[in-house]
Amino acid sequence: MSQAERSRAVAARRPDAPLHLVFVPFLARSHFVPLAAKAAASSAASRAEHEVAAATATTAAIVTTAHFAALAPASVPVHAAPLRCPGGHEDFSLLPDEASFAPTFFAAAEAALAPALTAAIRAHDGRRPVAVVSDAVLYWAPRVARDCGVPHVTFHTIGAFAAAAMVALHLYRPEVVLTGPFAVPGGFPHPVRVNRAQVNEEALANLPLFRAAEAQSCAVVFNSVSALESDFAAYYQSQLAGTPKKVFLVGPTRAAVSPPPRAVTERDPILQWLDGRDAGTVVYVCFGSTCALGESQLRELAAGLRASGRPFVWTIPTPPRGDGTGSCTEREERASSHGMVVAGRWAPQAEILAHHAVGGFVTHCGWNSVLEAVSAGVPLATWPLRAEQFLNEVFLVEVLRVGVRVREVARESDLEAVVPADAVARAVGRLMGGDGQDEEAVAARRARSRELGAAARAAVAEGGSSCGDWARLVYELKSFHGRDSDPQT
């Protein structure tokens, strides 16, 4: 009896058996966090099974490498595989040159994770229904799921707006993409214009491979919220290749990566510093765990924050890129009456953004950071650095209207130019208000941010849209095991 036949037999004998979800994140921290969070939530649901409808009960496991297994939630079983990548690289986002190392890293990831995924599926040997939820860039995962006779779900760790815009550019790409600015084509739901410097050409080149893999899935998931991106999710669904399938918005996922251990009564010094500040007065600055700025840019940013006159918290998880212009302490923590700088350690970003004292966020526009800010109802000053972050900026500034740009990127050379201190100070002023700023625009952004924050939090509350989408997805995945047809069709 094949795996698919055993799974269908289990579904027939035990229709109320919990669905076992095998999560396979891509080997990059920003990708790992949302999938691990969803795995933790699925595992938690199984522990509260008496409160969960049998049709949507789940258990979970994660397939990853030893490096990321150390970051996994303690509540979720992990199948760890050894990664043998030349140079000893463990995290894609920390590669010295992504373009040069990417093919080797992707091959090493497949060699490590594909057999581990097969083993994780077959370990259940038909004792319960199983489904695979993998990162959208793991193009081999749908094939493994199909070979094992179980359904597969494609999980996008970027937003639906960015993903839909990339698909529109891929399918309907006008020649003016080489010059720009140009309108996103293909009947895009919102009229926005971008230029070539804002388009991730490498991702566009790989899109046919990822779309072909996604066509083998039975469903598509975004770590997003219906109140933010329903129109763009619907557009994305309309452009999917292969058999028609549903798109589910199940975010924002709660961060599940465990912070460094602290005494139960100890509160992070950043939060303690914020406790002494007035509501909405502090600007928070962070460029993510892997986006490092050069030393000269760090100095301009520091000068700009001081010149803005606003109290600030600035966290620098990643050591700066050396550019021969000086040095920066790799691990540092200092505070004064007007600001706090924390370098070289983990910081509780979601808690920082949710603190009453924080009134704005200077960000690289990584999607995880965007969701945390939106959920907290905090407006943003946008400073994208790479990948789809430039499209996220367009989404925040032009669609959601909760952001202000720190800089304009019109050509490739603008990406490497140092943003001067006065430009930083002006952007912080526009974000936070005061000193002759357009107070009506500031108030509108704050009101809009609060409105979207309430919607995002409601989505993951009991009865919310994201909870409902997740329950419907689980129900459909269980139903696949009762069919005689291929689970991916």
Coordinates of C-alpha atoms in Angstrom, one line a residue:
M1 CA 0.0 0.0 0.0
S2 CA 1.4 3.4 -1.0
Q3 CA 1.7 6.4 1.4
A4 CA -1.3 8.1 -0.3
E5 CA -3.4 4.9 0.1
R6 CA -2.5 4.6 3.7
S7 CA -3.3 8.3 4.4
R8 CA -6.7 7.9 2.7
A9 CA -7.4 4.8 4.8
V10 CA -6.6 6.7 8.0
A11 CA -8.9 9.5 6.9
A12 CA -11.7 7.0 6.4
R13 CA -11.1 5.1 9.7
R14 CA -10.3 8.2 11.9
P15 CA -12.0 11.3 10.4
D16 CA -11.3 13.2 13.6
A17 CA -7.5 12.4 13.7
P18 CA -5.5 15.7 14.0
L19 CA -3.8 16.8 10.8
H20 CA 0.0 16.6 11.2
L21 CA 1.7 19.6 9.5
V22 CA 5.3 19.3 8.5
F23 CA 6.8 22.9 8.2
V24 CA 9.9 23.4 6.0
P25 CA 11.3 27.0 6.3
F26 CA 13.9 28.3 4.0
L27 CA 17.4 28.6 5.6
A28 CA 17.3 32.3 6.3
R29 CA 16.3 33.9 9.6
S30 CA 13.6 36.2 8.2
H31 CA 12.0 33.2 6.4
F32 CA 12.4 30.8 9.4
V33 CA 10.6 33.0 12.0
P34 CA 7.1 33.2 10.5
L35 CA 7.0 29.5 9.6
A36 CA 8.3 28.5 13.0
A37 CA 5.7 30.8 14.6
K38 CA 2.9 29.1 12.6
A39 CA 4.3 25.7 13.6
A40 CA 4.2 26.7 17.3
A41 CA 0.6 27.9 16.9
S42 CA -0.4 24.6 15.3
S43 CA 1.3 22.7 18.1
A44 CA -0.3 24.8 20.7
A45 CA -3.7 24.1 19.1
S46 CA -3.1 20.4 19.6
R47 CA -2.4 20.8 23.3
A48 CA -5.7 22.6 23.7
E49 CA -7.5 20.1 21.5
H50 CA -10.5 20.0 23.8
E51 CA -11.2 23.6 22.8
V52 CA -10.5 23.0 19.1
A53 CA -13.0 21.6 16.6
A54 CA -11.8 18.1 15.5
A55 CA -12.0 19.1 11.9
T56 CA -9.3 21.7 12.4
A57 CA -7.1 20.1 15.1
T58 CA -3.4 20.0 14.2
T59 CA 0.0 18.9 15.4
A60 CA 3.2 20.2 13.9
A61 CA 6.9 19.5 13.3
I62 CA 9.7 21.4 11.6
V63 CA 12.3 20.1 9.1
T64 CA 15.4 22.2 9.2
T65 CA 19.2 22.1 9.9
A66 CA 21.0 22.0 13.2
H67 CA 21.8 25.7 13.0
F68 CA 18.1 26.7 12.8
A69 CA 16.9 23.9 15.1
A70 CA 18.6 25.9 17.9
L71 CA 16.2 28.8 17.1
A72 CA 13.1 26.6 16.9
P73 CA 10.3 26.9 19.5
A74 CA 10.7 24.4 22.3
S75 CA 7.1 23.2 21.9
V76 CA 7.7 21.9 18.3
P77 CA 9.5 18.7 17.4
V78 CA 12.4 19.3 15.0
H79 CA 13.8 17.0 12.3
A80 CA 17.4 18.3 12.0
A81 CA 19.5 17.5 9.0
P82 CA 23.2 18.3 8.5
L83 CA 23.9 21.0 5.9
R84 CA 27.0 20.6 3.9
C85 CA 27.5 23.9 2.2
P86 CA 31.0 24.9 0.9
G87 CA 32.4 27.6 3.1
G88 CA 30.3 26.4 6.1
H89 CA 27.5 28.8 5.4
E90 CA 24.3 28.2 7.4
D91 CA 22.1 31.2 6.8
F92 CA 21.3 32.4 3.3
S93 CA 20.9 36.0 4.4
L94 CA 24.4 36.1 5.8
L95 CA 26.2 35.0 2.6
P96 CA 29.0 37.3 1.6
D97 CA 27.6 37.5 -2.0
E98 CA 24.1 36.1 -2.5
A99 CA 24.3 36.2 -6.3
S100 CA 27.5 34.1 -6.4
F101 CA 26.7 31.7 -3.6
A102 CA 23.0 31.2 -4.2
P103 CA 23.1 28.2 -6.6
T104 CA 25.5 26.3 -4.3
F105 CA 23.5 27.2 -1.2
F106 CA 20.1 26.2 -2.7
A107 CA 21.6 22.8 -3.9
A108 CA 23.1 22.1 -0.4
A109 CA 19.7 23.0 1.2
E110 CA 17.8 20.6 -1.1
A111 CA 20.4 17.8 -0.5
A112 CA 19.9 18.2 3.3
L113 CA 16.2 19.0 3.6
A114 CA 14.6 16.8 0.9
P115 CA 15.6 13.5 2.4
A116 CA 14.7 14.8 5.9
L117 CA 11.3 15.8 4.7
T118 CA 10.6 12.4 3.2
A119 CA 11.6 10.8 6.4
A120 CA 9.4 13.1 8.5
I121 CA 6.4 12.3 6.3
R122 CA 7.0 8.6 6.2
A123 CA 7.6 8.4 10.0
H124 CA 3.8 8.5 10.4
D125 CA 3.3 5.7 8.0
G126 CA -0.3 6.5 7.4
R127 CA -1.2 6.6 11.1
R128 CA -2.6 10.1 10.7
P129 CA -3.2 12.6 7.9
V130 CA -0.1 14.6 7.0
A131 CA 0.5 17.7 4.9
V132 CA 3.6 19.7 4.1
V133 CA 3.8 23.5 4.5
S134 CA 7.0 24.9 2.9
D135 CA 8.6 28.2 2.0
A136 CA 7.7 29.4 -1.5
V137 CA 11.4 29.4 -2.6
L138 CA 11.9 25.6 -1.8
Y139 CA 10.8 24.6 -5.3
W140 CA 11.6 20.9 -4.7
A141 CA 9.2 20.5 -1.7
P142 CA 6.0 20.1 -3.7
R143 CA 7.6 17.2 -5.6
V144 CA 8.6 15.5 -2.4
A145 CA 5.1 15.9 -1.0
R146 CA 3.6 14.5 -4.2
D147 CA 6.0 11.5 -4.2
C148 CA 4.9 10.8 -0.6
G149 CA 1.3 11.1 -1.5
V150 CA 0.4 14.0 0.8
P151 CA -0.9 17.5 0.0
H152 CA 1.4 20.5 -0.1
V153 CA 0.9 24.2 0.8
T154 CA 3.1 27.0 -0.5
F155 CA 3.9 29.5 2.3
H156 CA 4.9 33.1 1.3
T157 CA 7.0 35.0 3.8
I158 CA 6.6 38.2 1.9
G159 CA 3.4 40.2 1.5
A160 CA 0.8 39.7 -1.1
F161 CA 1.3 43.2 -2.6
A162 CA 5.0 42.5 -3.3
A163 CA 4.3 39.0 -4.6
A164 CA 1.5 40.2 -6.8
A165 CA 3.5 43.1 -8.2
M166 CA 6.4 40.7 -9.1
V167 CA 4.0 38.3 -10.9
A168 CA 2.5 41.3 -12.8
L169 CA 5.9 42.4 -13.9
H170 CA 6.8 38.9 -14.9
L171 CA 3.7 38.2 -16.9
Y172 CA 3.0 41.6 -18.4
R173 CA 6.4 43.2 -18.3
P174 CA 6.6 46.3 -20.5
E175 CA 9.7 47.4 -22.2
V176 CA 9.8 50.6 -20.2
V177 CA 10.9 48.5 -17.2
L178 CA 14.4 49.2 -18.5
T179 CA 13.9 53.0 -18.0
G180 CA 11.0 53.8 -15.7
P181 CA 9.3 55.0 -13.7
F182 CA 6.4 52.9 -15.0
A183 CA 3.0 51.7 -13.8
V184 CA 2.7 48.1 -12.5
P185 CA 0.9 46.4 -15.5
G186 CA -1.6 43.6 -15.9
G187 CA -4.7 45.2 -14.3
F188 CA -3.0 45.6 -11.0
P189 CA -5.6 46.4 -8.2
H190 CA -4.0 49.7 -7.2
P191 CA -2.3 52.2 -9.5
V192 CA 1.3 52.4 -8.4
R193 CA 4.5 53.3 -10.2
V194 CA 8.0 51.8 -9.7
N195 CA 11.3 52.1 -11.4
R196 CA 14.0 49.6 -12.3
A197 CA 16.1 50.2 -9.2
Q198 CA 13.0 49.1 -7.1
V199 CA 12.6 45.8 -8.9
N200 CA 14.4 42.7 -7.8
E201 CA 15.7 41.4 -11.1
E202 CA 17.2 38.2 -9.6
A203 CA 13.9 37.3 -8.1
L204 CA 12.2 38.0 -11.5
A205 CA 14.6 35.7 -13.2
N206 CA 13.8 32.9 -10.7
L207 CA 10.1 33.4 -10.7
P208 CA 9.2 30.8 -13.4
L209 CA 10.9 28.1 -11.3
F210 CA 9.0 29.1 -8.2
R211 CA 5.7 29.5 -10.1
A212 CA 6.1 26.0 -11.6
A213 CA 6.6 24.6 -8.2
E214 CA 3.7 26.5 -6.7
A215 CA 1.4 25.1 -9.5
Q216 CA 1.9 21.7 -7.8
S217 CA 0.6 22.9 -4.5
C218 CA -3.0 22.5 -3.4
A219 CA -3.1 25.9 -1.7
V220 CA -1.2 29.1 -1.2
V221 CA -0.7 31.0 2.1
F222 CA 0.5 34.5 2.9
N223 CA 1.7 35.8 6.3
S224 CA -0.6 38.7 6.0
V225 CA -4.0 40.1 6.9
S226 CA -7.2 40.4 4.8
A227 CA -7.7 44.0 6.0
L228 CA -4.3 44.9 4.5
E229 CA -4.0 42.8 1.3
S230 CA -7.2 41.1 0.3
D231 CA -7.3 42.8 -3.1
F232 CA -3.7 41.8 -3.8
A233 CA -4.2 38.2 -2.6
A234 CA -7.2 38.0 -5.0
Y235 CA -5.1 39.3 -7.8
Y236 CA -2.3 36.9 -7.0
Q237 CA -4.9 34.0 -7.0
S238 CA -6.2 35.1 -10.4
Q239 CA -2.7 34.8 -11.9
L240 CA -1.7 31.4 -10.5
A241 CA -0.5 28.7 -12.9
G242 CA -1.9 25.2 -12.9
T243 CA -5.0 23.9 -11.2
P244 CA -7.1 26.7 -9.6
K245 CA -6.4 26.9 -5.9
K246 CA -7.3 29.1 -3.0
V247 CA -5.1 31.8 -1.4
F248 CA -5.3 32.1 2.4
L249 CA -4.2 35.1 4.6
V250 CA -3.2 33.7 8.0
G251 CA -1.0 36.4 9.6
P252 CA 0.5 38.1 11.3
T253 CA 2.2 35.2 12.8
R254 CA 3.6 35.8 16.3
A255 CA 7.3 35.6 16.6
A256 CA 8.2 32.1 17.9
V257 CA 11.9 32.2 18.0
S258 CA 13.0 32.1 21.6
P259 CA 14.8 35.1 23.0
P260 CA 17.9 34.6 25.0
P261 CA 17.0 33.3 28.5
R262 CA 16.4 36.0 31.2
A263 CA 15.4 35.9 34.8
V264 CA 11.6 35.9 35.1
T265 CA 11.6 39.2 36.9
E266 CA 14.2 40.9 34.6
R267 CA 12.8 43.3 32.0
D268 CA 14.9 44.2 29.0
P269 CA 16.8 47.5 29.6
I270 CA 15.3 48.9 26.4
L271 CA 11.8 48.6 27.7
Q272 CA 12.9 50.0 31.1
W273 CA 14.3 53.0 29.3
L274 CA 11.1 53.5 27.4
D275 CA 9.1 53.4 30.5
G276 CA 10.4 56.8 31.4
R277 CA 9.3 58.5 28.2
D278 CA 6.1 60.2 27.2
A279 CA 3.6 58.4 25.0
G280 CA 4.3 58.5 21.3
T281 CA 7.5 60.6 21.6
V282 CA 10.2 58.0 20.8
V283 CA 11.4 56.9 17.4
Y284 CA 12.6 53.3 17.1
V285 CA 15.3 52.5 14.6
C286 CA 16.3 49.1 13.3
F287 CA 17.3 47.6 10.0
G288 CA 16.7 44.0 10.8
S289 CA 19.0 41.1 11.9
T290 CA 20.9 40.8 8.6
C291 CA 20.8 44.2 6.8
A292 CA 24.1 45.9 7.8
L293 CA 24.9 49.5 7.0
G294 CA 28.4 50.8 6.3
E295 CA 30.3 52.6 9.0
S296 CA 30.0 56.0 7.3
Q297 CA 26.3 55.6 6.9
L298 CA 26.0 54.6 10.6
R299 CA 27.7 57.9 11.6
E300 CA 25.4 59.9 9.4
L301 CA 22.4 58.1 10.8
A302 CA 23.6 58.8 14.4
A303 CA 24.1 62.5 13.6
G304 CA 20.7 62.7 12.0
L305 CA 19.0 61.1 14.9
R306 CA 20.6 63.6 17.3
A307 CA 19.8 66.5 15.0
S308 CA 16.1 65.5 14.9
G309 CA 15.7 66.4 18.5
R310 CA 13.5 63.4 19.2
P311 CA 14.3 60.7 21.8
F312 CA 15.3 57.4 20.0
V313 CA 16.0 53.8 20.5
W314 CA 18.4 52.4 17.9
T315 CA 19.2 48.7 17.8
I316 CA 22.0 47.3 15.6
P317 CA 21.9 43.5 15.7
T318 CA 24.3 43.1 12.8
P319 CA 28.0 44.4 12.9
P320 CA 28.5 47.1 10.3
R321 CA 30.0 46.6 6.9
G322 CA 33.6 47.8 7.0
D323 CA 34.2 50.6 4.5
G324 CA 37.5 51.9 5.7
T325 CA 36.1 55.0 7.3
G326 CA 36.4 54.1 11.0
S327 CA 35.2 51.6 13.5
C328 CA 32.1 50.7 15.4
T329 CA 31.9 48.7 18.5
E330 CA 30.5 45.3 17.7
R331 CA 28.7 44.9 21.0
E332 CA 27.6 48.0 22.8
E333 CA 24.8 49.3 25.0
R334 CA 24.6 52.9 26.2
A335 CA 21.8 55.3 27.1
S336 CA 21.3 58.9 27.8
S337 CA 18.4 61.2 28.4
H338 CA 17.8 61.7 24.6
G339 CA 18.6 58.2 23.2
M340 CA 19.6 54.6 23.7
V341 CA 21.9 52.6 21.4
V342 CA 22.0 48.8 21.6
A343 CA 24.4 46.9 19.3
G344 CA 25.3 43.2 18.9
R345 CA 22.5 41.5 20.7
W346 CA 18.9 40.4 20.3
A347 CA 16.2 43.0 21.1
P348 CA 12.5 42.4 21.7
Q349 CA 11.3 44.4 18.7
A350 CA 7.6 43.4 18.9
E351 CA 7.5 44.6 22.5
I352 CA 9.4 47.8 21.7
L353 CA 7.0 48.7 18.9
A354 CA 4.0 47.9 21.2
H355 CA 5.3 50.2 24.0
H356 CA 3.3 53.3 24.5
A357 CA 6.3 55.6 24.2
V358 CA 7.1 54.6 20.6
G359 CA 5.6 56.8 18.0
G360 CA 7.5 56.0 14.9
F361 CA 9.8 53.3 13.3
V362 CA 12.7 53.9 10.9
T363 CA 12.9 50.5 9.1
H364 CA 14.4 48.6 6.2
C365 CA 10.9 47.5 5.3
G366 CA 11.5 43.8 5.8
W367 CA 8.1 42.1 5.8
N368 CA 8.3 40.7 9.4
S369 CA 9.2 44.2 10.7
V370 CA 6.4 45.8 8.6
L371 CA 3.8 43.4 10.1
E372 CA 5.1 44.0 13.7
A373 CA 4.8 47.8 13.2
V374 CA 1.4 47.7 11.5
S375 CA 0.1 45.4 14.3
A376 CA 1.4 47.8 16.9
G377 CA -0.2 50.8 15.1
V378 CA 3.1 52.6 14.6
P379 CA 3.8 54.7 11.4
L380 CA 7.0 54.2 9.6
A381 CA 9.9 56.0 8.0
T382 CA 10.9 53.7 5.1
W383 CA 14.5 53.0 4.1
P384 CA 14.6 49.8 2.0
L385 CA 17.9 48.1 1.3
R386 CA 17.3 45.1 -0.9
A387 CA 15.0 42.4 -2.4
E388 CA 11.3 43.1 -2.1
Q389 CA 11.8 45.8 0.5
F390 CA 11.4 48.5 -2.1
L391 CA 8.0 47.2 -3.1
N392 CA 7.0 47.0 0.6
E393 CA 7.9 50.7 0.8
V394 CA 5.6 51.5 -2.1
F395 CA 2.9 49.6 -0.3
L396 CA 3.4 51.4 3.0
V397 CA 3.7 54.9 1.5
E398 CA 1.3 54.9 -1.4
V399 CA -1.3 52.2 -0.6
L400 CA -1.6 52.0 3.2
R401 CA -0.5 55.7 3.6
V402 CA 1.3 55.0 6.9
G403 CA 4.9 55.7 5.8
V404 CA 7.2 58.5 4.7
R405 CA 10.3 57.9 2.6
V406 CA 13.8 58.6 4.0
R407 CA 15.3 58.7 0.6
E408 CA 14.3 58.5 -3.1
V409 CA 15.7 55.7 -5.2
A410 CA 15.5 56.5 -8.9
R411 CA 18.6 54.6 -10.1
E412 CA 21.0 51.9 -9.1
S413 CA 23.6 54.4 -7.9
D414 CA 21.2 55.7 -5.3
L415 CA 21.3 52.4 -3.5
E416 CA 25.0 52.9 -2.5
A417 CA 24.9 56.6 -1.8
V418 CA 25.2 57.6 1.8
V419 CA 22.1 59.3 3.1
P420 CA 23.3 62.5 4.9
A421 CA 22.4 63.4 8.4
D422 CA 20.1 66.3 7.4
A423 CA 18.0 63.9 5.3
V424 CA 17.6 61.5 8.2
A425 CA 16.6 64.4 10.5
R426 CA 14.0 65.7 8.0
A427 CA 12.5 62.2 7.6
V428 CA 12.2 61.7 11.4
G429 CA 10.6 65.2 11.6
R430 CA 8.0 64.3 8.9
L431 CA 7.4 61.0 10.7
M432 CA 7.0 62.3 14.3
G433 CA 5.6 65.8 13.7
G434 CA 6.4 69.1 15.3
D435 CA 8.8 71.9 14.3
G436 CA 6.6 73.2 11.5
Q437 CA 5.7 69.8 9.9
D438 CA 2.5 69.1 8.2
E439 CA 0.6 68.2 11.3
E440 CA -2.5 67.2 9.4
A441 CA -0.6 64.6 7.4
V442 CA 1.2 63.4 10.6
A443 CA -2.2 63.0 12.4
A444 CA -3.7 61.2 9.4
R445 CA -0.8 58.7 9.3
R446 CA -1.2 58.0 13.0
A447 CA -4.9 57.5 12.8
R448 CA -4.5 55.2 9.8
S449 CA -1.8 53.3 11.6
R450 CA -4.0 52.8 14.7
E451 CA -6.9 51.7 12.5
L452 CA -4.8 49.1 10.7
G453 CA -3.2 48.0 13.9
A454 CA -6.6 47.2 15.4
A455 CA -7.6 45.3 12.2
A456 CA -4.4 43.2 12.3
R457 CA -4.8 42.3 16.0
A458 CA -8.5 41.4 15.4
A459 CA -7.5 39.1 12.5
V460 CA -5.6 36.8 14.9
A461 CA -8.1 37.0 17.7
E462 CA -10.7 34.3 18.1
G463 CA -13.1 34.6 15.2
G464 CA -10.8 36.8 13.3
S465 CA -10.2 36.6 9.5
S466 CA -6.8 35.0 9.7
C467 CA -8.0 32.4 12.2
G468 CA -10.9 31.7 9.9
D469 CA -8.6 31.3 6.9
W470 CA -6.3 29.0 8.8
A471 CA -9.2 26.8 10.0
R472 CA -10.6 26.6 6.4
L473 CA -7.1 25.6 5.1
V474 CA -6.7 22.8 7.7
Y475 CA -10.2 21.5 6.9
E476 CA -9.4 21.4 3.2
L477 CA -6.1 19.7 3.8
K478 CA -7.8 17.0 5.8
S479 CA -10.4 16.6 3.1
F480 CA -7.7 15.8 0.5
H481 CA -6.9 12.6 2.4
G482 CA -10.3 11.3 1.8
R483 CA -10.1 11.7 -2.0
D484 CA -8.9 9.0 -4.4
S485 CA -7.3 11.6 -6.7
D486 CA -3.8 13.1 -6.5
P487 CA -3.6 15.4 -3.5
Q488 CA -2.1 18.2 -5.5
T489 CA -4.9 18.4 -8.0

